[in-house]
Coordinates of C-alpha atoms in Angstrom, one line a residue:
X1477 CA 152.2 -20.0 8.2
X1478 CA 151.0 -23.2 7.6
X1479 CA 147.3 -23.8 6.4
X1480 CA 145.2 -24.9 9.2
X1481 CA 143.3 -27.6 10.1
X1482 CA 139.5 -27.5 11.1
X1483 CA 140.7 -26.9 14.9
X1484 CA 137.6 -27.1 18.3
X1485 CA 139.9 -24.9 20.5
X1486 CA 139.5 -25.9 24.3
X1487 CA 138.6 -22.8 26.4
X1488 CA 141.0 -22.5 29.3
X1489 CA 141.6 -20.7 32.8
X1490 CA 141.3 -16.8 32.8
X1491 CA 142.4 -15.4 36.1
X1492 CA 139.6 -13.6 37.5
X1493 CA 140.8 -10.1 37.8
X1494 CA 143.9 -8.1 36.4
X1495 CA 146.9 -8.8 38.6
X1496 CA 148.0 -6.3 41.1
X1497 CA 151.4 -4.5 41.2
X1498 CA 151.9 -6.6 44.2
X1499 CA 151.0 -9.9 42.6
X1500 CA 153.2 -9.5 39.7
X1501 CA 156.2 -7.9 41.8
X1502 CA 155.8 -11.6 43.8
X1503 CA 155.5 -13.9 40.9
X1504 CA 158.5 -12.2 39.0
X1505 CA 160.0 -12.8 42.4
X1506 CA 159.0 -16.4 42.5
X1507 CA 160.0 -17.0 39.3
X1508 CA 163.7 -15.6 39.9
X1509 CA 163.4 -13.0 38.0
X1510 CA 164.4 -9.5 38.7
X1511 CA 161.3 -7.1 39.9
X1512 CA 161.0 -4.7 37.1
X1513 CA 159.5 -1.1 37.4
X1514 CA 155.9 -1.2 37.0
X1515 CA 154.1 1.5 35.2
X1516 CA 150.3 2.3 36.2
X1517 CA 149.1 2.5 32.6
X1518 CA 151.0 -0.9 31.7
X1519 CA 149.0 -3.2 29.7
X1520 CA 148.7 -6.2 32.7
X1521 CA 148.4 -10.0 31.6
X1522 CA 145.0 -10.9 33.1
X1523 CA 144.9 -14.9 31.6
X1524 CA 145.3 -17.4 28.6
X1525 CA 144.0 -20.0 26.7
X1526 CA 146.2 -22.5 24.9
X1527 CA 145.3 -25.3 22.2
X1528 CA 147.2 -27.4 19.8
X1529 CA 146.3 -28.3 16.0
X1530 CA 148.6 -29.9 13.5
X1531 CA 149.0 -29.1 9.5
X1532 CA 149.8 -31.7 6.2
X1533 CA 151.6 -29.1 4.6
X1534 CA 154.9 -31.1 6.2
X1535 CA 154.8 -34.7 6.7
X1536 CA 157.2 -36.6 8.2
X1537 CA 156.7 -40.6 6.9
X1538 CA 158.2 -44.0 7.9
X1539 CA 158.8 -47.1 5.6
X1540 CA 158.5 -50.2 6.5
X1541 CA 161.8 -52.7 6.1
X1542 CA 159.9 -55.5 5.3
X1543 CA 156.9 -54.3 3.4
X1544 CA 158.1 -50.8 2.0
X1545 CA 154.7 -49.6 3.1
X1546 CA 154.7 -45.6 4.0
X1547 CA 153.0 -43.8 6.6
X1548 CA 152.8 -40.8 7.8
X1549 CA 154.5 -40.1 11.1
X1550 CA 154.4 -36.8 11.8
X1551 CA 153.5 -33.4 10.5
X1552 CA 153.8 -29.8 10.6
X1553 CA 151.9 -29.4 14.5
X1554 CA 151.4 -26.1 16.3
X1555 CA 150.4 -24.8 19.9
X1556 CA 148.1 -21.6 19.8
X1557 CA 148.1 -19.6 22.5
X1558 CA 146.5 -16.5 23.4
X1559 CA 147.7 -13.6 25.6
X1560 CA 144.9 -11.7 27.0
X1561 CA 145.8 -8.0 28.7
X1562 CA 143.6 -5.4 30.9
X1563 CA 144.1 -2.7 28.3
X1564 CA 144.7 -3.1 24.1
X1565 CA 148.4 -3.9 23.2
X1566 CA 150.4 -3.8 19.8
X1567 CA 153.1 -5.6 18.6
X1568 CA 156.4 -5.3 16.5
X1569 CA 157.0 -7.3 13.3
X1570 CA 160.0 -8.8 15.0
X1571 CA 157.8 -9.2 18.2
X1572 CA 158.3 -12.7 18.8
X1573 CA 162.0 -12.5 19.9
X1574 CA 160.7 -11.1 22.9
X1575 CA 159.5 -14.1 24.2
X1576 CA 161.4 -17.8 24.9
X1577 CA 158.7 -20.4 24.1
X1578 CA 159.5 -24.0 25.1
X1579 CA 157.7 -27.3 24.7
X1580 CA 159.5 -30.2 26.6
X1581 CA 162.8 -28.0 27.0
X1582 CA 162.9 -27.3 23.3
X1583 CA 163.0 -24.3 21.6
X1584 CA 163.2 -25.6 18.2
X1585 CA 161.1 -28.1 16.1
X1586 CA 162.7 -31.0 13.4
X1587 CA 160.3 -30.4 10.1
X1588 CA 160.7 -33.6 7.6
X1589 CA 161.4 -32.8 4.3
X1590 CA 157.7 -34.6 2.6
X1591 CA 159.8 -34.9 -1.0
X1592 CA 161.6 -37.7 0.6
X1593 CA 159.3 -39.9 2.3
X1594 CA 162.0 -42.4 4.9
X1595 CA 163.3 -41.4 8.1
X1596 CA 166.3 -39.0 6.4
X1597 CA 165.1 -36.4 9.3
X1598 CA 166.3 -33.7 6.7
X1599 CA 165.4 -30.8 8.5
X1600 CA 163.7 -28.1 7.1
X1601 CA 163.1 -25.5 10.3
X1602 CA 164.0 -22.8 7.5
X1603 CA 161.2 -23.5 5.8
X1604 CA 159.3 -20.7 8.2
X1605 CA 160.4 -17.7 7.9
X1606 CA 159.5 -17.1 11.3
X1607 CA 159.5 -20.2 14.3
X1608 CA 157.3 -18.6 16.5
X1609 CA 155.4 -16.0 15.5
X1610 CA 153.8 -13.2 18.3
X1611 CA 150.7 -11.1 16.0
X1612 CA 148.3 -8.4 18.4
X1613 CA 144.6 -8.2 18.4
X1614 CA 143.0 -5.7 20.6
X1615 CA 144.1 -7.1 23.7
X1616 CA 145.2 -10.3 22.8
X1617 CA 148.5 -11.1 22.0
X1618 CA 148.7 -14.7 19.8
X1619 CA 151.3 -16.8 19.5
X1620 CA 152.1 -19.9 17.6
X1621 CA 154.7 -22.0 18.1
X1622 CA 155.7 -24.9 15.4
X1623 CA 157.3 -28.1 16.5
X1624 CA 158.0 -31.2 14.9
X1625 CA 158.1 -33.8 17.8
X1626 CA 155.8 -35.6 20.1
X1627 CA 155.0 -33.9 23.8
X1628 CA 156.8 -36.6 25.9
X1629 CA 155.9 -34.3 29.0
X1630 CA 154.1 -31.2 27.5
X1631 CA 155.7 -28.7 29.7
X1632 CA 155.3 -25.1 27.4
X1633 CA 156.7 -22.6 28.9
X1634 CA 156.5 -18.3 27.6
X1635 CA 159.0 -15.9 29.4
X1636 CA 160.8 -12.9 28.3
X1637 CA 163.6 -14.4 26.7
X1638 CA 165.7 -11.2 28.1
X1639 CA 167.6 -12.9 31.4
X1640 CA 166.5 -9.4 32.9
X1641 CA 163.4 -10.2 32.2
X1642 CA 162.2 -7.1 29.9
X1643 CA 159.7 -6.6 27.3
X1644 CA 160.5 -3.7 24.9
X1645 CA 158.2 -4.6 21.5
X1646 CA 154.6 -6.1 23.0
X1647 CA 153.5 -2.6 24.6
X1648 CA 150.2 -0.7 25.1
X1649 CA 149.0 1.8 22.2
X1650 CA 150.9 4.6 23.7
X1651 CA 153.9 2.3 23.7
X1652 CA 154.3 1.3 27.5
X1653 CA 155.8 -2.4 27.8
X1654 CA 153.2 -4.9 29.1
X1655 CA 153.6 -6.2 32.8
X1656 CA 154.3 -10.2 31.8
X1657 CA 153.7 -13.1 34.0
X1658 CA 155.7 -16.3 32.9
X1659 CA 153.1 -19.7 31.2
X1660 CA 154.3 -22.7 32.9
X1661 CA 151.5 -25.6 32.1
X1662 CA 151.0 -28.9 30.4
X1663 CA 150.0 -28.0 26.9
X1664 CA 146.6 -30.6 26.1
X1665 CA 146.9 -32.2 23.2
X1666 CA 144.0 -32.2 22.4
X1667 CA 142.6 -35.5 23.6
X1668 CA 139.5 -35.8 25.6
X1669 CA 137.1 -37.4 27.9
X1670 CA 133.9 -37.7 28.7
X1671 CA 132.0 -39.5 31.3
X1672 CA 129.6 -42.1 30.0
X1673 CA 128.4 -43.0 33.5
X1674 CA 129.7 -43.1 37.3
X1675 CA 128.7 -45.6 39.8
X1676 CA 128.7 -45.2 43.7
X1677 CA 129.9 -48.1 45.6
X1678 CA 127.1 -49.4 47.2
X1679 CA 128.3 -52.6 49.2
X1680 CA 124.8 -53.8 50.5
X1681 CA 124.0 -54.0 46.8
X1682 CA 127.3 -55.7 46.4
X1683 CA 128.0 -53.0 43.8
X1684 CA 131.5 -51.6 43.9
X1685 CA 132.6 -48.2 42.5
X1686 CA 133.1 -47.9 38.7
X1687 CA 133.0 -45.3 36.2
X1688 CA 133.2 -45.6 32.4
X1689 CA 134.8 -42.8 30.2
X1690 CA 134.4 -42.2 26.3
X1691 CA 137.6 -41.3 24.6
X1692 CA 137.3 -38.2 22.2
X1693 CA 140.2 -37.8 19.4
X1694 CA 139.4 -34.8 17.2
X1695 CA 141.2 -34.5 14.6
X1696 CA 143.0 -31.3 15.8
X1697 CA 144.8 -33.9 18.4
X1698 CA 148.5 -34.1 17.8
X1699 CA 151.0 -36.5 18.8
X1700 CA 151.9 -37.1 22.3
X1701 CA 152.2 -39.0 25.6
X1702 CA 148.8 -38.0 27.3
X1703 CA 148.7 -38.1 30.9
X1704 CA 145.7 -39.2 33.1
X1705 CA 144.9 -38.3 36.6
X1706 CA 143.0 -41.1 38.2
X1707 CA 141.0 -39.9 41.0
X1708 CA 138.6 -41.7 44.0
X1709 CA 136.7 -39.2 46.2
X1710 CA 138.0 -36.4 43.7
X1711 CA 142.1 -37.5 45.2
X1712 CA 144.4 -39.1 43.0
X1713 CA 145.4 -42.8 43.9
X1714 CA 148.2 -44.0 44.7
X1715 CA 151.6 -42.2 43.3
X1716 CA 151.2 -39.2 41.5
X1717 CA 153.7 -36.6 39.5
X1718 CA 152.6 -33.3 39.2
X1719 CA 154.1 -33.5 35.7
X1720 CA 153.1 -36.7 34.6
X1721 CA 150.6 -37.8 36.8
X1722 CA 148.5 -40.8 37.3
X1723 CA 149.5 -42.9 33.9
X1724 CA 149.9 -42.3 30.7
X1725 CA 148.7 -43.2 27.0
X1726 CA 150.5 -43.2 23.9
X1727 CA 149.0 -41.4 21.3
X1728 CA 152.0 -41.4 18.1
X1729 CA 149.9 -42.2 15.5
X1730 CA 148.2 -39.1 15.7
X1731 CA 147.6 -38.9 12.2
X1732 CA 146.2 -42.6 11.3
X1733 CA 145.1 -43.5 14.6
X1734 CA 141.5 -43.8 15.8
X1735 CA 139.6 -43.6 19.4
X1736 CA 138.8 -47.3 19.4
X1737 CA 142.6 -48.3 18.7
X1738 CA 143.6 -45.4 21.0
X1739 CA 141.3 -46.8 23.7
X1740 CA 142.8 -50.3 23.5
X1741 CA 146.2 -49.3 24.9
X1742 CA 144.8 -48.0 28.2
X1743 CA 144.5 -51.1 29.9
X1744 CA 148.4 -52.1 29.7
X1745 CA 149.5 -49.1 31.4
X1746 CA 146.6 -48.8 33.9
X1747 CA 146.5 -52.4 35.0
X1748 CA 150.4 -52.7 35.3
X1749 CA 149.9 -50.0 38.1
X1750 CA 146.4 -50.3 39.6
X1751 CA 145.6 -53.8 39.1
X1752 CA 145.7 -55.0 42.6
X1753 CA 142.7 -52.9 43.6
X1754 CA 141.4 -51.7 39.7
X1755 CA 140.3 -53.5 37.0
X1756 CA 140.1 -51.3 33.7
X1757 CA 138.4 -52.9 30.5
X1758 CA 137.7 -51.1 27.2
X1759 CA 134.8 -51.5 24.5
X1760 CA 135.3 -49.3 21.6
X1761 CA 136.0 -46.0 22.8
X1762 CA 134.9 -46.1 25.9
X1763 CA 136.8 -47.9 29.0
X1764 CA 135.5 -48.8 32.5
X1765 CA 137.3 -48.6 35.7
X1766 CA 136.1 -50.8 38.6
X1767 CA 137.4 -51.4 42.0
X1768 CA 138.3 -55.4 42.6
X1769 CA 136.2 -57.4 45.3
X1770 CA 137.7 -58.6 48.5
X1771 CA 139.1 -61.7 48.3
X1772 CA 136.2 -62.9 50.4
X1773 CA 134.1 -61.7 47.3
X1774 CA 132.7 -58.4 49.7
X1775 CA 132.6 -54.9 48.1
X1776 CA 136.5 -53.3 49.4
X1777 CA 134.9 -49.7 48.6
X1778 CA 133.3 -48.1 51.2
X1779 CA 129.4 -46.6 50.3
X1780 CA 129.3 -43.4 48.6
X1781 CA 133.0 -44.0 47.4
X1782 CA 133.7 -42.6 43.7
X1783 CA 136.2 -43.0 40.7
X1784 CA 136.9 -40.8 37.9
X1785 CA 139.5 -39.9 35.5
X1786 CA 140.5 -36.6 34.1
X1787 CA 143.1 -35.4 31.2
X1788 CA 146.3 -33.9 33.1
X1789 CA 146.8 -31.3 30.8
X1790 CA 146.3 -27.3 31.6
X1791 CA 144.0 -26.4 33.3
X1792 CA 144.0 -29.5 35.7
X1793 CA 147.6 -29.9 35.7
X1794 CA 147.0 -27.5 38.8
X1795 CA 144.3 -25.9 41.3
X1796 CA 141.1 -24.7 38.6
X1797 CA 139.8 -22.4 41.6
X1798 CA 136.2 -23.1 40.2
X1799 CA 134.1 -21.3 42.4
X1800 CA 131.9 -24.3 44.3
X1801 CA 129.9 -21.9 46.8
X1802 CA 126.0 -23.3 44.9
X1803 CA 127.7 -27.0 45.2
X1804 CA 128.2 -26.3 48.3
X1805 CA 124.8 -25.4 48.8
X1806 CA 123.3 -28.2 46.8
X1807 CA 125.5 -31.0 48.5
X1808 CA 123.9 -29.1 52.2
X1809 CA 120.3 -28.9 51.2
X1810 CA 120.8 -32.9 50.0
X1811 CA 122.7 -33.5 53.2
X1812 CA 119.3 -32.1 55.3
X1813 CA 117.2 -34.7 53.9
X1814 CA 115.6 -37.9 55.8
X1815 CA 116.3 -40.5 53.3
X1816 CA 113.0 -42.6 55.2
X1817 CA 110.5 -39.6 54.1
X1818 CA 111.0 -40.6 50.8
X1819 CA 110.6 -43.7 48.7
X1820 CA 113.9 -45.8 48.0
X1821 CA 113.0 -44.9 44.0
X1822 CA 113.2 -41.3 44.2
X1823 CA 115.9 -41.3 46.7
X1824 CA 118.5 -43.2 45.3
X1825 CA 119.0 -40.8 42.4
X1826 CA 120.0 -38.3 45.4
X1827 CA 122.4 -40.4 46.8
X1828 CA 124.3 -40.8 43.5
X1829 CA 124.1 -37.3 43.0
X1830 CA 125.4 -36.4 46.0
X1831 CA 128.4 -39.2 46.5
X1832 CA 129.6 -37.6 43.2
X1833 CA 128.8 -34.1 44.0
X1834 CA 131.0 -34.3 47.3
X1835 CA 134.2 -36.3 45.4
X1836 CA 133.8 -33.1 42.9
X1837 CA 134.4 -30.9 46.2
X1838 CA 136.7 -32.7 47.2
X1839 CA 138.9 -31.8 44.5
X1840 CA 141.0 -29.4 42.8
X1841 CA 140.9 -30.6 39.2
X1842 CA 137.3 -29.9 38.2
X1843 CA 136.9 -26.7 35.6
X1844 CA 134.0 -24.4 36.3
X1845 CA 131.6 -25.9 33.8
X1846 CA 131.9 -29.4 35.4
X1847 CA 131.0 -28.2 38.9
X1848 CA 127.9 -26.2 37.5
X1849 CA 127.0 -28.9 35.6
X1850 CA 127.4 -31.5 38.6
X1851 CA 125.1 -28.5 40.5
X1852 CA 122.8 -28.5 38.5
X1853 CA 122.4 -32.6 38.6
X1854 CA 122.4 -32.6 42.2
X1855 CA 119.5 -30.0 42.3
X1856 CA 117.4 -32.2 39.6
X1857 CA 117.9 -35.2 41.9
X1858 CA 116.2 -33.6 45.2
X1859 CA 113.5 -31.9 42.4
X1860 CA 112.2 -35.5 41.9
X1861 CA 112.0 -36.8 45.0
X1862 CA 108.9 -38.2 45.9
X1863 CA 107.4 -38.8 49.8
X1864 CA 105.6 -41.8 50.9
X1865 CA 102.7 -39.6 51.0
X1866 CA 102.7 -38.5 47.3
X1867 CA 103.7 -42.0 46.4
X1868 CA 100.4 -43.1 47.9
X1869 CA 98.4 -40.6 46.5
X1870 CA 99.7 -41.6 43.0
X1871 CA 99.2 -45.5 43.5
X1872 CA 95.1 -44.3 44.7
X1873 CA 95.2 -42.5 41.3
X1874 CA 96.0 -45.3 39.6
X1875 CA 94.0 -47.7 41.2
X1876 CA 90.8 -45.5 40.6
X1877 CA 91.1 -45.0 36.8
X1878 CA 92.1 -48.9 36.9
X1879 CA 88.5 -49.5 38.7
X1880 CA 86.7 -47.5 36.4
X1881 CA 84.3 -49.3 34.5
X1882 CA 84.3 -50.4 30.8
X1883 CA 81.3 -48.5 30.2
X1884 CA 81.3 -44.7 31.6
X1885 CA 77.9 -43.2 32.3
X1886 CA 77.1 -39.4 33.1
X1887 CA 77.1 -40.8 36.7
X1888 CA 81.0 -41.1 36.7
X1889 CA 81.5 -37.6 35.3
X1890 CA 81.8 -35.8 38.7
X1891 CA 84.9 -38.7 40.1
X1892 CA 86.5 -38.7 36.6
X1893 CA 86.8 -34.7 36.6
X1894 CA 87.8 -35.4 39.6
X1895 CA 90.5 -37.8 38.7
X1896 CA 91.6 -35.3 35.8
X1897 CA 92.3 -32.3 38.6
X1898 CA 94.6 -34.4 41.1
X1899 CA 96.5 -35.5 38.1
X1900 CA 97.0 -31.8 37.3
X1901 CA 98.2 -31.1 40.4
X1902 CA 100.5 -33.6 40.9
X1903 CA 104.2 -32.5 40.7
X1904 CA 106.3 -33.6 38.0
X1905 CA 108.2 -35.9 39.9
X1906 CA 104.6 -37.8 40.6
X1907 CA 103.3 -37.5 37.0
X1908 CA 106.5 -39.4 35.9
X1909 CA 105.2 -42.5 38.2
X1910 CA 102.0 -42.2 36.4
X1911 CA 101.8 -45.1 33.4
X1912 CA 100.8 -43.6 29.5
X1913 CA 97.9 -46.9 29.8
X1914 CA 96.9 -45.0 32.8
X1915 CA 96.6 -41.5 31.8
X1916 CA 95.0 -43.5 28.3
X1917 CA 92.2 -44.9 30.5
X1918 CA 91.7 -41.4 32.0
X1919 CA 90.8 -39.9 28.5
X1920 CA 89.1 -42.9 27.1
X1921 CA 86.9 -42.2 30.0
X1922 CA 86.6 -38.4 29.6
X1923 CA 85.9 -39.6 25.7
X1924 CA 82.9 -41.0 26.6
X1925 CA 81.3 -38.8 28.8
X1926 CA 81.9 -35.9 26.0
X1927 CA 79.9 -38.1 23.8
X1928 CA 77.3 -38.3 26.6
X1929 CA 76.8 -35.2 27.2
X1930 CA 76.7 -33.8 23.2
X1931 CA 77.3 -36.3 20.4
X1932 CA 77.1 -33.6 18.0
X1933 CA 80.2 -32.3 19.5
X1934 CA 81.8 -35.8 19.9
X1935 CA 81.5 -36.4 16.1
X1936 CA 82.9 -32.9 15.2
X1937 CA 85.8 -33.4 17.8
X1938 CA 86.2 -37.2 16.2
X1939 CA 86.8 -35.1 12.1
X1940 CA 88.9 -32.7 13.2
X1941 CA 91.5 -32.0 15.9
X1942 CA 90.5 -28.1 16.1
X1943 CA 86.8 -29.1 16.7
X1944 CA 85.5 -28.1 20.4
X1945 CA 82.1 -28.3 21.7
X1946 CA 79.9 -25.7 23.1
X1947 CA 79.0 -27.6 26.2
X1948 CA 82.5 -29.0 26.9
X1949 CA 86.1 -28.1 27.4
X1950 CA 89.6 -29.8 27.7
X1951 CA 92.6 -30.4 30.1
X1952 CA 95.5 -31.3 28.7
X1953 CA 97.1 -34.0 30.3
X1954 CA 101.0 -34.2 29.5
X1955 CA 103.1 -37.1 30.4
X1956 CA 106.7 -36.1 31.7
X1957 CA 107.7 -39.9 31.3
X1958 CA 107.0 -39.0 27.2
X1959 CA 106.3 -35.6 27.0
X1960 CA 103.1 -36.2 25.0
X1961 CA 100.2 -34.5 25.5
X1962 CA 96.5 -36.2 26.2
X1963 CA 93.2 -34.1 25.6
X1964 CA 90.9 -34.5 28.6
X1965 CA 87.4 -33.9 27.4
X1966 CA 85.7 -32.6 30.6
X1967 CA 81.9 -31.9 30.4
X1968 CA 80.8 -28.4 30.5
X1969 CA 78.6 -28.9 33.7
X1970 CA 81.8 -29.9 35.8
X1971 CA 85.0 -28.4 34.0
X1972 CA 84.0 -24.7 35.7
X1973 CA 84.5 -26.6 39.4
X1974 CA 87.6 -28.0 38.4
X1975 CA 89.3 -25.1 36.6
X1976 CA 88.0 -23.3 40.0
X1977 CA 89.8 -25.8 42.2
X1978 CA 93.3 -25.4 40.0
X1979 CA 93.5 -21.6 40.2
X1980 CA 92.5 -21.8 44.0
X1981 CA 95.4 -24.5 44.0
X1982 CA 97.6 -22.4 42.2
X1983 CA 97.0 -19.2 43.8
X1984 CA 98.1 -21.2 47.3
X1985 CA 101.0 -22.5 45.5
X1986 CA 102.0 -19.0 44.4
X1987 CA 101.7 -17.2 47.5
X1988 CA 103.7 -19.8 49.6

């Protein structure tokens, strides 16, 4: 086998449980193949994952007419794919013939001979002793199939290559043939996405729905037409093949090409098709997607409404079944709020969340990991919110340490320990609204009445960071906006009232 490349395997779809007797006895049915006898201590095919990686040991190269200049086309590229079973399986030398793999209706691949660098397509398929080779590992069975051609529609397929749809040589350890269930999927080829950001229309803002998308092309990626699924309120638009779907980008030159230059021929193909509503753009390796205006100049979208684009590859290239019962309970509890109990700052992060965490239910082409994720945003959102009243409690804060004076006397001791404990028990979402110069008047202030109360301890505490004073003590005041920490010198005669006043606070807190 070919040496590999450095390869960052995409983790795929496992079916949740072992298939039943009954479920494989209706998808051998569904599949037209004959219903075979099925043995209670059969190995049973509970899921897969499936990758693709490329090698240099085989190039294929082009010359140019005019210039004579060579580059390489295509190499040696493979599809992984991993078998996993309820119980551990072997496997014959010879197991491979088992099995009828097939990418794009092709069971073969067309390897260039690299000691003649043109377009001679000598093929060199004998070059591996074995095509597809079928190796067991506890209960995975591996399999790697070589082909030499680009994925013009990815479809991989792994039967039994008997027609009566037997396996004799992939069996458990006490030699009973495994229950199969036939692949059928889009192999990825390794392209990716990731979302940079996803806009909400909004058309009292006058903001229409967009979302921008970073192009990832490991090199592991080999050479195909990648198809996109283009998606607004988590539905595709427009026409749609369940084996191409939305559009599609070229990626050939797999071997020389890089995201930017990948990311450039987007627009062609997207704008030929959506351009009466969509406008994509790219920058780099990103690309943005926004709906068109009204020809009145109005936003066309309607509020909440989001865009997104996915890979159509396995596993979106069907239903994910990612379990969405906590974002259905996020979406609910956002759903329950009164937007005008909050202010418009703190809100509007909810909104956004929530616009994309409904689209994301709305769909079948999110994986597990997404949905969590989009949970998990969605939940951090109604954390922060702020109400009027906390608002207002934070805007007194501020305007009492603004009104403190240049010059703090032992007088102002009791309202600046004061100020130092309803800072402390401000939430997180409040302490973010709270400005560094702020929270740096606050220990300026508690500074001075330290020095007040014992300059010997002031001066110690001024030479060394690990110095405290015997009549004094500290709060630490932390800033979620930076995450630094302030010392709040607090003098001795006041600090036991405020530490008081916290655990009361706290205690409350806890037993609620």
């Amino acid at each position: 086998m070919p040496k590999e490349t450095t390869c960052s395997r995409i983790r795929l779809f496992h079916l949740r449980k072992p298939l039943s007797a009954l479920a494989i006895a209706a998808t051998l049915f569904a599949t037209q193949l004959p219903a075979l006898a099925i043995s209670a201590s059969a190995p049973v095919m509970t899921g897969y994952t499936v990758s693709t990686n490329h090698s240099s040991d085989l190039v294929q190269h082009s010359t140019d007419p005019t210039t004579g200049q060579i580059t390489p086309v295509t190499d040696d590229q493979y599809i992984d794919i991993d078998v996993t079973f309820s119980k551990p399986i072997q496997a014959a030398a010879d197991a491979a013939s088992d099995l009828a793999v097939t990418l794009a209706g092709g069971t073969t691949g067309s390897y260039i001979n690299p000691a003649a660098p043109d377009d001679s397509n000598q093929d060199i398929t004998d070059s591996f002793s074995n095509h597809i080779t079928a190796t067991a590992n506890g209960n995975t069975l591996h399999i790697v199939f070589h082909y030499g051609f680009a994925q013009y529609n990815g479809q991989l397929t792994v039967k039994p290559a008997a027609t009566d749809g037997s396996i004799t040589k992939i069996t458990g350890t006490d030699g009973t043939p495994v229950q199969w269930t036939n692949i059928s999927c889009i192999a990825p080829n390794g392209v990716q996405l990731s979302t940079v950001s996803q806009t909400p229309a909004d058309p009292t803002a006058d903001a229409p729905a967009s979302v921008t998308k970073k192009v990832i092309t490991p090199t592991s990626a080999t050479r195909a037409m990648v198809f996109y699924v283009f998606l607004k309120n988590g539905q595709p638009v427009g026409t749609f093949s369940p084996m191409m779907g939305s559009f599609v980008a070229h990626y050939h030159l797999y071997l020389t090409m890089d995201a930017p230059t990948y990311t450039s021929e987007f627009p062609s193909s997207f704008n030929a098709k959506y351009g009466s509503q969509y406008t994509m753009t790219t920058n780099g390796d990103t690309f943005t997607i926004t709906s068109n205006k009204n020809a009145d100049g109005t936003v066309a979208d309607t509020t909440g409404d989001v865009l997104d684009v996915l890979v159509y590859a396995y596993p979106r290239d069907r239903n994910t079944n990612s379990d969405k019962t906590a974002l259905n309970a996020a979406i609910a509890k956002a759903d329950a709020l009164t937007a005008a109990n909050y202010t418009a700052a703190s809100y509007a992060p909810v909104e956004k969340q929530l616009s994309i965490a409904s689209a994301m239910n709305n769909s079948i082409y999110y994986l597990q990991s997404e949905v969590d994720a989009q949970t998990a945003a969605l939940y951090t959102a109604t954390d922060n919110l702020v109400t009027i009243a906390q608002q207002q409690a934070v805007d007194d804060f501020i305007a009492t340490v603004s009104a403190l004076p240049a010059t703090i006397t032992l007088q102002d001791a009791t309202l600046v320990s004061s100020l130092a404990a309803t800072y402390a028990g401000f939430t997180n979402a409040q302490k973010t609204l709270v400005p560094s110069a702020t929270l740096q008047a606050l220990q300026t202030a508690q500074s001075q009445i330290q020095a007040l109360e014992n300059p010997s301890a002031s001066s110690a505490v001024s030479s060394s960071s690990s110095s405290t004073s015997s009549n004094a003590s500290s709060l630490v005041v932390s800033n979620p906006n930076t995450g630094e920490g302030t010392t709040a010198f607090v003098p001795a005669a006041v600090f036991t009232g405020v530490t008081l006043m916290l655990l009361v606070a706290g205690s409350k807190k806890r037993r609620s």
